[in-house]
Coordinates of C-alpha atoms in Angstrom, one line a residue:
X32 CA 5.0 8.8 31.4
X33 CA 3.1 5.6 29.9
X34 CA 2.3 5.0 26.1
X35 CA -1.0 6.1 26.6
X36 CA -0.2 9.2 28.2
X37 CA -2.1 12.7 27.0
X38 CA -4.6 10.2 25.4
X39 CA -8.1 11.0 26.8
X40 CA -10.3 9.1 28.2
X41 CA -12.7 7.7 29.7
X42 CA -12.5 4.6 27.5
X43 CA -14.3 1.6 26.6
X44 CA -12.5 -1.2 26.8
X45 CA -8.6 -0.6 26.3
X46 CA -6.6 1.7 24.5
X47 CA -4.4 0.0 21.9
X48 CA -0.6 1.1 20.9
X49 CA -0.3 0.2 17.4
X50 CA 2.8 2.3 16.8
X51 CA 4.3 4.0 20.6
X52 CA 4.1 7.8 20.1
X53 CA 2.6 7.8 16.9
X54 CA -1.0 5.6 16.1
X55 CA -3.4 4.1 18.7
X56 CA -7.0 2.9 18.9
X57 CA -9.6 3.4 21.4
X58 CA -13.2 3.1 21.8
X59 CA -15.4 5.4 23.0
X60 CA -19.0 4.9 25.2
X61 CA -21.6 6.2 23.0
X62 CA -19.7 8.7 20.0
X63 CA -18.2 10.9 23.3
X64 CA -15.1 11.2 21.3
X65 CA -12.1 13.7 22.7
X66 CA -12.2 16.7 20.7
X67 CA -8.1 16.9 19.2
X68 CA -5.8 18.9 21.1
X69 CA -2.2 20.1 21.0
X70 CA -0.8 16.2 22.2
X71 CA -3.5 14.3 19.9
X72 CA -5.4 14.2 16.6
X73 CA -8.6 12.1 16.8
X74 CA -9.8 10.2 14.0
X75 CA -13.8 9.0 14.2
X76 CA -13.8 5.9 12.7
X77 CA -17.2 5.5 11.9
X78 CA -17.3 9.2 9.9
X79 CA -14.9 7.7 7.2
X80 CA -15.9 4.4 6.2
X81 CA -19.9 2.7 5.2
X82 CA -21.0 -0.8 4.5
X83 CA -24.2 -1.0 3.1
X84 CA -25.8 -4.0 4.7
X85 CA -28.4 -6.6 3.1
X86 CA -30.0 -7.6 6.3
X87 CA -28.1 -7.3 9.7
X88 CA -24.8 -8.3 8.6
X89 CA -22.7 -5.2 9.5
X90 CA -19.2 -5.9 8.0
X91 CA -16.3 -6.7 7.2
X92 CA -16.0 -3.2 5.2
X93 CA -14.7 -4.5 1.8
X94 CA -11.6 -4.1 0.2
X95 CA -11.7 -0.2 -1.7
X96 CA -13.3 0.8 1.9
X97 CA -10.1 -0.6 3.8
X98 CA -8.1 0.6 0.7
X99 CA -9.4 4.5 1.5
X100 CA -8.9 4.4 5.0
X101 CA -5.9 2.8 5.2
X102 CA -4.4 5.0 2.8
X103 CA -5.6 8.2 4.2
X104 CA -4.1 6.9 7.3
X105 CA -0.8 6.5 6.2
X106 CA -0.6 9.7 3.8
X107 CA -1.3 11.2 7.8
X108 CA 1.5 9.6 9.6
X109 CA 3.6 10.4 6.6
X110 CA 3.0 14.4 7.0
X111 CA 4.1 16.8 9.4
X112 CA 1.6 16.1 11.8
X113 CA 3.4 15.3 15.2
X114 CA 0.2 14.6 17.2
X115 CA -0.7 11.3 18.1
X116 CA -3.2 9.4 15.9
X117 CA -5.6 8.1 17.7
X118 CA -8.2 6.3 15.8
X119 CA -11.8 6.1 17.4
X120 CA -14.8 3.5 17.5
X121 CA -17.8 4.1 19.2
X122 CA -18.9 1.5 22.2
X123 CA -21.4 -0.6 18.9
X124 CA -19.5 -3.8 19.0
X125 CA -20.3 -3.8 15.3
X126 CA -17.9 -0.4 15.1
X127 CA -15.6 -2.0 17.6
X128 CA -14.9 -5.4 15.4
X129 CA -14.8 -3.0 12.4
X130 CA -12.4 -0.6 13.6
X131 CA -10.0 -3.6 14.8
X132 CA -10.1 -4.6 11.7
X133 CA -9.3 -1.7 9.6
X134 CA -6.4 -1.1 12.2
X135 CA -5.2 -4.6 11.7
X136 CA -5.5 -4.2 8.0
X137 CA -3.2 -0.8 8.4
X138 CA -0.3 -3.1 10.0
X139 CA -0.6 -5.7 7.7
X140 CA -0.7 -3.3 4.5
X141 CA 1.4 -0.6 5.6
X142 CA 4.0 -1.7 8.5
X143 CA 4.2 -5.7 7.2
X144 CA 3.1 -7.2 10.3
X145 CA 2.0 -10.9 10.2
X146 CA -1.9 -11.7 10.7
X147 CA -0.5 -13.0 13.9
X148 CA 1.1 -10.0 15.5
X149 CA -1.8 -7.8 13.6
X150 CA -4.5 -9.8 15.8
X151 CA -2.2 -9.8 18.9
X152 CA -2.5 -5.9 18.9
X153 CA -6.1 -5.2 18.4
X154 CA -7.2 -8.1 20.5
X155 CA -5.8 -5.8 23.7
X156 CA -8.3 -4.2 23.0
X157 CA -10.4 -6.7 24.9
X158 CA -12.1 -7.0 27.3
X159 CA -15.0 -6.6 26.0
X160 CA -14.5 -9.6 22.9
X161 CA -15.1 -8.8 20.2
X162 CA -18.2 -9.5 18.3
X163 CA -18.2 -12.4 15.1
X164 CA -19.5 -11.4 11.6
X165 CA -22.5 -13.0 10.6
X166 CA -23.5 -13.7 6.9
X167 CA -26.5 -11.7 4.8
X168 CA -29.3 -14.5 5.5
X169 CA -32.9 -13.0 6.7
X170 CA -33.3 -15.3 9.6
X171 CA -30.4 -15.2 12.9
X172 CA -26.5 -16.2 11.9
X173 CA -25.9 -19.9 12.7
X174 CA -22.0 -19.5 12.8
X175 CA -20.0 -16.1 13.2
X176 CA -16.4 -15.7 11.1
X177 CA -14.0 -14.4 13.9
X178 CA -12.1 -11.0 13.7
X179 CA -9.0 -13.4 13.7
X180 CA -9.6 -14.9 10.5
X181 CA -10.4 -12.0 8.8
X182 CA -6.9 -10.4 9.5
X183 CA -5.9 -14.3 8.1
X184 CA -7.1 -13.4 5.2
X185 CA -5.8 -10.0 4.2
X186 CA -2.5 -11.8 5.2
X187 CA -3.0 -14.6 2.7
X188 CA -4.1 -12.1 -0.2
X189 CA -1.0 -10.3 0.6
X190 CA 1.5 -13.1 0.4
X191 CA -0.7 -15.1 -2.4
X192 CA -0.4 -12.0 -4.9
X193 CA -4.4 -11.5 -4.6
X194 CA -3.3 -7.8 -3.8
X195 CA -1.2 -5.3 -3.9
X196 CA -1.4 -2.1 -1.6
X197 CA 0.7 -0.2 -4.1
X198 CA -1.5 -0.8 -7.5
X199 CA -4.8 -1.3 -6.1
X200 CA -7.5 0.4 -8.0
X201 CA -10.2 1.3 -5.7
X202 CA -12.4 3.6 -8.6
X203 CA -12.0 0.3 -10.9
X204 CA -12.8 -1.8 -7.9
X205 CA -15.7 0.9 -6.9
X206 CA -17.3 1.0 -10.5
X207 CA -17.4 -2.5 -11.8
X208 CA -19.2 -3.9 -8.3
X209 CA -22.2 -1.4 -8.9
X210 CA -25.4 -3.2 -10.4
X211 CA -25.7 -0.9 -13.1
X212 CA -22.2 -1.2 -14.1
X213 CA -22.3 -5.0 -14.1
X214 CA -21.8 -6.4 -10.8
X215 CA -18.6 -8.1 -10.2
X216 CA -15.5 -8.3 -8.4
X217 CA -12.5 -10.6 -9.0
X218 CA -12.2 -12.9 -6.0
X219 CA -8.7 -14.7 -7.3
X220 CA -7.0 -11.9 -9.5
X221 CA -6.8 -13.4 -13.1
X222 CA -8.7 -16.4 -12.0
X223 CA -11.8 -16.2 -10.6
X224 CA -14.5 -13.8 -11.4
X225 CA -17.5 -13.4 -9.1
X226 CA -20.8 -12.0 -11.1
X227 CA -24.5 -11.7 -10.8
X228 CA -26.6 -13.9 -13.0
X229 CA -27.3 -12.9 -16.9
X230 CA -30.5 -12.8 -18.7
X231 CA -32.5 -13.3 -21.9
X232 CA -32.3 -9.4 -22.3
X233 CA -31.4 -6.1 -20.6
X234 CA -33.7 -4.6 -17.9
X235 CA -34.5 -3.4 -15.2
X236 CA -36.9 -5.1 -12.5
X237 CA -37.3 -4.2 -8.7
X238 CA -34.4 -1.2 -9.3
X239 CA -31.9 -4.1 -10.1
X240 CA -30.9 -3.9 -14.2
X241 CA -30.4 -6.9 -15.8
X242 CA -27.4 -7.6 -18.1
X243 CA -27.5 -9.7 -21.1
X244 CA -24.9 -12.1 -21.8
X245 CA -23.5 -9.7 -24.3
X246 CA -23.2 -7.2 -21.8
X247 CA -19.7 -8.3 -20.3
X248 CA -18.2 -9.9 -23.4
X249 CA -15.6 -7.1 -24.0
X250 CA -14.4 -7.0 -20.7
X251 CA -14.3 -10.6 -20.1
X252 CA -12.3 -11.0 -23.3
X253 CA -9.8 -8.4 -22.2
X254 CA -9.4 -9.6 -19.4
X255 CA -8.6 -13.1 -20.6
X256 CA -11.5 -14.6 -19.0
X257 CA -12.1 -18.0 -21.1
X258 CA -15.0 -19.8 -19.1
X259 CA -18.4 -19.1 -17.8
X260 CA -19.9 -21.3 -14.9
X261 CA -23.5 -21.1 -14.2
X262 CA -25.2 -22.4 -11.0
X263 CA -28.8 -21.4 -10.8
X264 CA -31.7 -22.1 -13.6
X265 CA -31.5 -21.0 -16.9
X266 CA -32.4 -17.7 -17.5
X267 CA -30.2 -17.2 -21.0
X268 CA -29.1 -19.7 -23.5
X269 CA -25.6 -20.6 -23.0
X270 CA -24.8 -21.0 -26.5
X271 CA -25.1 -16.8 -26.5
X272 CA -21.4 -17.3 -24.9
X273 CA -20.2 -20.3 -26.5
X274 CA -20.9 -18.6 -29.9
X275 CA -19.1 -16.1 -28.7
X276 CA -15.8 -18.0 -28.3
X277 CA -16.4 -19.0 -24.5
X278 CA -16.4 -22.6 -22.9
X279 CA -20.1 -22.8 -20.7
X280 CA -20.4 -24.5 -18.2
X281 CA -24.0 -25.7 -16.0
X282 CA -23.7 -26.8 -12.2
X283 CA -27.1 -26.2 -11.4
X284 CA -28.5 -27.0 -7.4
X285 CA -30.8 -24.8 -5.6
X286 CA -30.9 -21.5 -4.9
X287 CA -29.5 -21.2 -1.4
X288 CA -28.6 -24.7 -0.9
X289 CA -25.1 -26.6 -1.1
X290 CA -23.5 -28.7 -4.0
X291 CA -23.1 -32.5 -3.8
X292 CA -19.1 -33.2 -3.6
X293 CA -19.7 -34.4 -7.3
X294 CA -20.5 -30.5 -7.9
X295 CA -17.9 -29.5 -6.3
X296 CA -15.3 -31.6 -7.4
X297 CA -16.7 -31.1 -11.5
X298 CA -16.1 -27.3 -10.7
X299 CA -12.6 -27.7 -9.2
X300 CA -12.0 -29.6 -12.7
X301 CA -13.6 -26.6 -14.5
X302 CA -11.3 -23.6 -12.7
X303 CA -8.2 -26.5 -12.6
X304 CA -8.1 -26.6 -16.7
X305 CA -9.7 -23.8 -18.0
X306 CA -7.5 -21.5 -20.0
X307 CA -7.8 -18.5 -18.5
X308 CA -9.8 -16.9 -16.4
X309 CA -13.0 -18.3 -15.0
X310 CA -16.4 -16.0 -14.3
X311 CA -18.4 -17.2 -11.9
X312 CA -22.3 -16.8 -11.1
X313 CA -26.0 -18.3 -10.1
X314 CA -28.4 -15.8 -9.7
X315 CA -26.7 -13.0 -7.0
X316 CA -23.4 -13.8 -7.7
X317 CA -23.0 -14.4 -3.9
X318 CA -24.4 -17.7 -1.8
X319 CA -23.9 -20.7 -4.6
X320 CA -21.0 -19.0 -6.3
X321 CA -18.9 -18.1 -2.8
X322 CA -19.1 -21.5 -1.9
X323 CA -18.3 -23.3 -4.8
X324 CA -15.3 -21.0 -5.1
X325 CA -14.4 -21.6 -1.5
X326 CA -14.4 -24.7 -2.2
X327 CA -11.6 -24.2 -4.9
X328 CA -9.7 -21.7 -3.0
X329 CA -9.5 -24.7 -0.1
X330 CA -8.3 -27.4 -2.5
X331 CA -5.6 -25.2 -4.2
X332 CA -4.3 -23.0 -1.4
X333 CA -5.1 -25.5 1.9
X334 CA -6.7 -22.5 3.4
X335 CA -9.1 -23.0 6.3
X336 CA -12.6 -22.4 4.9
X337 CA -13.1 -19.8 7.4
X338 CA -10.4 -17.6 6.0
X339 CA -11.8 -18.5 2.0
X340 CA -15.4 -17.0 3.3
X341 CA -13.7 -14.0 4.8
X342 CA -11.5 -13.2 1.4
X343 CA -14.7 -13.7 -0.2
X344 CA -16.5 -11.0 1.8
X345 CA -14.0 -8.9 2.4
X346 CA -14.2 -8.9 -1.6
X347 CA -17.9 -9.7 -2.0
X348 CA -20.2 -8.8 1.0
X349 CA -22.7 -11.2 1.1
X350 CA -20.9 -14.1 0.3
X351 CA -21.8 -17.6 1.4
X352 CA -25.0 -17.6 3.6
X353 CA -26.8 -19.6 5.8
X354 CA -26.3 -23.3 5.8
X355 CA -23.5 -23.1 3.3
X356 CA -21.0 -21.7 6.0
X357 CA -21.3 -24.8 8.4
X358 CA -20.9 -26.9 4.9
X359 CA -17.6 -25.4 4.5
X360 CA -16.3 -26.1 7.4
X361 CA -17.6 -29.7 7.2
X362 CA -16.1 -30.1 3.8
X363 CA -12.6 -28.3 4.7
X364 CA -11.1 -32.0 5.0
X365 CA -12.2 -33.2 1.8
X366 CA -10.9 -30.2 -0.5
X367 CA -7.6 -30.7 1.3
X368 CA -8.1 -34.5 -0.3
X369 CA -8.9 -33.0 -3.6
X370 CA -5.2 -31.5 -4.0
X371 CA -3.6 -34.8 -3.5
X372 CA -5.9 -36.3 -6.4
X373 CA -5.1 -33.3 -8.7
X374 CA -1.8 -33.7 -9.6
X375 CA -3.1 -35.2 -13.3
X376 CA -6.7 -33.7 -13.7
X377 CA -8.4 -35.3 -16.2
X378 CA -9.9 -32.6 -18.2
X379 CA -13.6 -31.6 -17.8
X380 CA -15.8 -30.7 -20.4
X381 CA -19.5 -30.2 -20.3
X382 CA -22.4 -29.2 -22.9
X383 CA -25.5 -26.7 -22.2
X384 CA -27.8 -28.7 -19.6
X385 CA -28.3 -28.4 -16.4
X386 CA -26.0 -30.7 -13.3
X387 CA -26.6 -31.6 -9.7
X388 CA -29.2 -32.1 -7.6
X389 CA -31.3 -30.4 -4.7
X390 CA -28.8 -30.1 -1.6
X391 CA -30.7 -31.0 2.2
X392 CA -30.1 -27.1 4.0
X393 CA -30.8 -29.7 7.5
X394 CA -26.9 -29.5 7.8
X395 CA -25.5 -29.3 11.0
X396 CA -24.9 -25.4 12.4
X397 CA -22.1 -23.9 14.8
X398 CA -23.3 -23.4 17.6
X399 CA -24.7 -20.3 18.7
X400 CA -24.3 -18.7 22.6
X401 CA -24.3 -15.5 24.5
X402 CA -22.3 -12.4 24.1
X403 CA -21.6 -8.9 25.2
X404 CA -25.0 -6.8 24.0
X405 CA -23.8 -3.4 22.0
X406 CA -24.4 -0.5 24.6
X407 CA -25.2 1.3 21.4
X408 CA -28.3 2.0 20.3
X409 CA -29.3 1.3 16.4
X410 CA -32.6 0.7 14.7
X411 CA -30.8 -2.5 13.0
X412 CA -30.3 -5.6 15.4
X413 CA -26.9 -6.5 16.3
X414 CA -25.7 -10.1 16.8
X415 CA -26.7 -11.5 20.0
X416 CA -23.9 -14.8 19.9
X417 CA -20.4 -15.9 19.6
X418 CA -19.4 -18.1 18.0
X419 CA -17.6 -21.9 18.9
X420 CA -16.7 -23.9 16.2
X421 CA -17.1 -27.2 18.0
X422 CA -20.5 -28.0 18.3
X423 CA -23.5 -27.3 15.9
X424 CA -27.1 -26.2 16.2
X425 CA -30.1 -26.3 13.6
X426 CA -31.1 -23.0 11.7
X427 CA -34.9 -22.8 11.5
X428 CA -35.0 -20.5 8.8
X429 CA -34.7 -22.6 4.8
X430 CA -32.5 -19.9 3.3
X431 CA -34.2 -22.5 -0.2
X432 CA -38.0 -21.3 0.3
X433 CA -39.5 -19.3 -2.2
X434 CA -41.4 -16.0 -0.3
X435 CA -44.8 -15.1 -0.5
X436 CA -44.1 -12.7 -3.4
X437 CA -42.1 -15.7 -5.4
X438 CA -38.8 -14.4 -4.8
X439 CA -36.2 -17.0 -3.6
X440 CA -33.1 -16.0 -1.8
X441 CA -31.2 -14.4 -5.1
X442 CA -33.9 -12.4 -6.0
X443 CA -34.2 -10.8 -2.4
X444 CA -30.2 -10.5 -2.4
X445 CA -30.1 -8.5 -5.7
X446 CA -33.2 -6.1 -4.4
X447 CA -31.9 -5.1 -1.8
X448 CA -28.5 -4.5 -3.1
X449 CA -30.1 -2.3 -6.0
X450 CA -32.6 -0.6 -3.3
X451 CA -29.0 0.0 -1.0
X452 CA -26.9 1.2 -4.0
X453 CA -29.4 3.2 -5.9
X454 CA -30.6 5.4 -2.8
X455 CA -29.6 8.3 -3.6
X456 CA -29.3 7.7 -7.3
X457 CA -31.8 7.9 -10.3
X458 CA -32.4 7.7 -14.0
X459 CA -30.9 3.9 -14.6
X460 CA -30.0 3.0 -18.1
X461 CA -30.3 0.1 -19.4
X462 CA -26.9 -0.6 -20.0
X463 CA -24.5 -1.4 -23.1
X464 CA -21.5 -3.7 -23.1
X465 CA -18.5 -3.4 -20.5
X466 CA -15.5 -2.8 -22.0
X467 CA -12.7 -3.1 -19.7
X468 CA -10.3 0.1 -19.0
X469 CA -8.1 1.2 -21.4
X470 CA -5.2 2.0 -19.5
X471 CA -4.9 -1.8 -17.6
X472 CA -2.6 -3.9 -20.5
X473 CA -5.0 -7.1 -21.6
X474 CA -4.8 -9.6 -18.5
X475 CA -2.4 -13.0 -19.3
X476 CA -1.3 -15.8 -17.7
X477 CA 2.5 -15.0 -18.2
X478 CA 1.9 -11.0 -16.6
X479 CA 1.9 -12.0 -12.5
X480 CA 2.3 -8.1 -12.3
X481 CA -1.5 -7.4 -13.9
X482 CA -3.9 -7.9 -10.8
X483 CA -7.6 -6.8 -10.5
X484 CA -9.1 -6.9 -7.0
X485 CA -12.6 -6.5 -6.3
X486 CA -14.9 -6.1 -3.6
X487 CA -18.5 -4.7 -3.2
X488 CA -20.4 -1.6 -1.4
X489 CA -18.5 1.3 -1.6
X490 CA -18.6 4.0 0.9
X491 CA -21.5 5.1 -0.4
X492 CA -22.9 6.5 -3.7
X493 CA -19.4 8.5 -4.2
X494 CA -19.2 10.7 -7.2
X495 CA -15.6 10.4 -8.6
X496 CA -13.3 12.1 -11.3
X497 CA -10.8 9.2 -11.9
X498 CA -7.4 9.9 -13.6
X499 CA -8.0 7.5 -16.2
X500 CA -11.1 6.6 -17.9
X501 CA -13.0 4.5 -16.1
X502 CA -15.2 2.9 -19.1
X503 CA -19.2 2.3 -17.5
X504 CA -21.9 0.4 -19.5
X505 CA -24.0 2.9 -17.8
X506 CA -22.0 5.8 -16.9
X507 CA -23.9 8.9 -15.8
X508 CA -20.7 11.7 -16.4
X509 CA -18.2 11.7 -18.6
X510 CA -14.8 10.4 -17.5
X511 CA -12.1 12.6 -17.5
X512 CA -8.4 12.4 -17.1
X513 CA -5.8 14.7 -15.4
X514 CA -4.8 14.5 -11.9
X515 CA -6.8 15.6 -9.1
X516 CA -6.3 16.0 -5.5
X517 CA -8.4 13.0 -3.6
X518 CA -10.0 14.2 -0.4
X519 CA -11.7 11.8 1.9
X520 CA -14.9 13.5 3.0
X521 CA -16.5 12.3 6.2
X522 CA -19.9 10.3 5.9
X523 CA -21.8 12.3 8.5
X524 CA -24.4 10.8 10.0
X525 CA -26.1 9.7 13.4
X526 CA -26.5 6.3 12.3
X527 CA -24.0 5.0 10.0
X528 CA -25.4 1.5 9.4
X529 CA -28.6 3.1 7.2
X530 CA -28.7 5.1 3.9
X531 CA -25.9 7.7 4.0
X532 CA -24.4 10.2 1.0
X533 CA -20.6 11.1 0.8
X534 CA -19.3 12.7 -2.4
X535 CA -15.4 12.7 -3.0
X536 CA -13.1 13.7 -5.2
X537 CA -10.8 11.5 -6.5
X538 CA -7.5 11.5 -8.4
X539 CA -3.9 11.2 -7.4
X540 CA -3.8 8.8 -4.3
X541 CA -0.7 10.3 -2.6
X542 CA -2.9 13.6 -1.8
X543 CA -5.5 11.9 0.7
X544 CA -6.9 14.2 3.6
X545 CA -9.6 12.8 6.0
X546 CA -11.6 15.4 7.6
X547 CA -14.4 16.4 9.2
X548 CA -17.4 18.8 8.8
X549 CA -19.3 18.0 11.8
X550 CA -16.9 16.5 14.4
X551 CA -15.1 19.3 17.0
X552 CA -11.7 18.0 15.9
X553 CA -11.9 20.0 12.5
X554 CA -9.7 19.2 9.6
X555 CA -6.9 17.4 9.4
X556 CA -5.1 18.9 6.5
X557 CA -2.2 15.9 4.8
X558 CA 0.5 16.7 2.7

């Protein structure tokens, strides 16, 4: 008998043993998923899991979405059950890229695998190859972040202390990313904050609310955050934080551009001395501010900057578009440098104004060239390229111009992330201030053991019950405590790329069932 014996097929691709006897995953032509028999339990992947794209980005699924499936996963191979797992994709290569890497994220979270052996297991899976992620830009991708470094990156967060499988707070992580509920996500626990732009005033425009400065001064003070960087124009007066006790900073360049090196090496100085934590934003909280704090994740931790961009979308989809992805990689070298010259920062100081200049967008692009075309059909386009980091191509599209309607690329960003969010959601209030959860101890530099991780998009528009109150500056139920029993409902759906509603129930994290209304395999009770 092989490994893959009593597993049915017909497959696409190959079947991959993650664990002989006990956890596989295979990929199915078109959904035709093996209904679970006596030998085998089979897991659709696609019915647990959601990303709510911007434009035809597709993935990777960010960190609470990993966090839920991953831990259902394990609370399965932890029961009774003595079937084989065998965790399904459909043929999309946007599902099959996905589902390789929740499975790798599984080995590295759960069994302790390197990104290395992680990669080494999914990648059977191929032929076909697997598909690169593009970025949230309108226009096509000019460079593709490769399955492999995204495993990189969970593997880096893992040995870096950027998280932690056992603590990780998916409802916190769920309801501070939300536009209503201000819009952020730590990138660097404790040390950088990623956010959406402030205003003059709260309110709401397009579906997106608006905070006002004010807004996130209790939870950035309890969280120990001590500086504010701003990127894009100015929209509030900065003295509204420093009045408040905060150091402001202003790095201004163009909305969808990339910052001179004299940009980027003032904000290394900024994050390098300030005395705590360090919030991030321009106007979506995403392009500018990704790559700036690329930038610093490069200098401080050598990483490649194709691993920084995937951390940063695997905790903030939509992070770093367009032309500021091949300036990365062009600038990898000369972050590296920056460590060497740190060793005795001199420190950095600025006062309200604003710093930089426009950026040319007519860098140089990876190049772009044929790939295997999904076989699945979708009304959203997927990625028709691969990419090769060697060479580079121009990108026609200025991810700088202003549209017809006057919105530049932030504006567009924030709409459709309000129009994806809220679609199933009404009656926004304008919110009051974020306070910060009353059962975390205030963040400080001498607690390593107090993390906050962050991503965006959750699976989407859940309705939770958390065990702890889960303070919202715009919360639509009251927050309750006592424990609950979590189940992981299936989004179900016919195309899971587009406006979907799940509803769970969410508590005690040991009690996780994944389970399915509307796929022949049933339930699959845990516990």
């Amino acid at each position: 008998m092989t490994l893959i014996s009593n597993i049915k097929g017909p497959f696409y691709g190959q079947p991959v043993v993650l664990i002989p006897n006990k956890l596989y995953f295979a990929c199915y032509d078109h959904a035709h998923f093996p209904t679970s028999d006596e030998h085998c339990v089979y897991i659709p992947i696609q019915d647990y899991t959601h990303y709510d794209p911007f434009y035809d980005d597709f993935g990777p699924y960010n960190l609470a979405v990993l966090y839920r499936f991953v831990k259902a996963l394990d609370v399965l191979l932890k029961s009774r059950e003595k079937r084989k797992v065998v965790c399904c994709s459909t043929s999309d290569e946007r599902d099959r890229v996905n589902g390789g890497y929740l499975m790798a994220g599984f080995m590295i979270f759960i069994a302790g695998y390197t990104a290395e052996k992680a990669y080494s297991l999914v990648a059977s899976a191929q032929p076909p190859t697997f598909i690169g992620f593009r970025d949230a830009s309108i226009g096509p991708p000019i460079y593709l972040l490769n399955l492999n470094d995204i495993i990189k990156s969970l593997e880096k967060a893992v040995k870096l202390k950027w998280f932690d499988f056992t603590s990780f707070d998916p409802d916190e992580y769920e309801h501070y990313e939300r536009v209503e509920n201000g819009d952020f996500n730590w990138i660097i626990p404790g040390k950088i904050l990623s956010f959406c732009g402030p205003h003059n005033k709260s309110y709401i425009e397009d579906e997106y609310p608006y905070h006002a400065p004010e807004t996130y001064f209790e939870y950035f003070r309890e969280k120990n955050i001590s500086s504010i960087v701003r990127l894009n124009k100015k929209l509030y007066r900065a003295s509204r934080f420093t009045d408040a006790g905060f150091e402001h900073h202003d790095l201004f360049f163009i909305d969808g551009s990339t910052p001179s090196d004299d940009i980027v090496e003032k904000f290394i100085n900024i994050v390098d001395n300030a005395k705590g934590g360090v919030a991030v934003h321009c106007k979506a909280g995403l392009g500018r501010t990704g790559t700036l704090i690329a930038c610093w994740m490069m200098k401080e931790y050598k990483l490649t900057a194709a691993v920084c961009m995937a951390w940063l979308r695997v905790c903030r989809p939509g992070s770093v578009i367009g032309p500021q992805q091949p300036f990365l990689i062009d600038r990898q070298q000369f972050c590296w440098n920056l460590k060497k010259r740190s060793s005795s920062p001199v420190k950095y100081r600025t006062k309200t104004g604003d710093i930089g200049t426009r950026v040319s967008t007519t860098t140089s692009s990876p190049k772009i060239t044929p790939k295997h075309v999904s076989t699945a059909t979708s009304t959203s386009t997927p990625p028709t390229t691969r990419q090769t980091r060697s060479s580079r191509t121009p990108n026609k599209f200025d991810e700088t111009a202003i549209n017809e309607f006057g919105k530049s690329q932030g504006d567009r960003l924030l709409e459709r992330k309000a129009q994806q969010q809220h679609h199933s959601s009404s009656n926004v209030i304008i919110p009051s201030p974020i306070p910060a959860s009353s059962t975390r101890s205030n963040n400080n530099n001498n607690n390593p053991a107090i993390r906050y991780t962050s991503a965006t998009t959750p699976i989407k528009q859940l309705k939770v019950s958390a065990t702890k109150r889960m303070p919202a500056i715009m919360s639509r139920t009251p927050a309750t405590n006592g424990a609950a029993t979590r189940t992981l409902y299936p989004i179900n759906n016919n195309n899971h790329h587009h406006h979907h509603t799940a509803t769970t129930t969410t508590g005690s994290s040991s009690n996780t069932t994944l389970s399915s209304s509307k796929k022949s395999n049933g339930n699959i009770p845990v516990g």
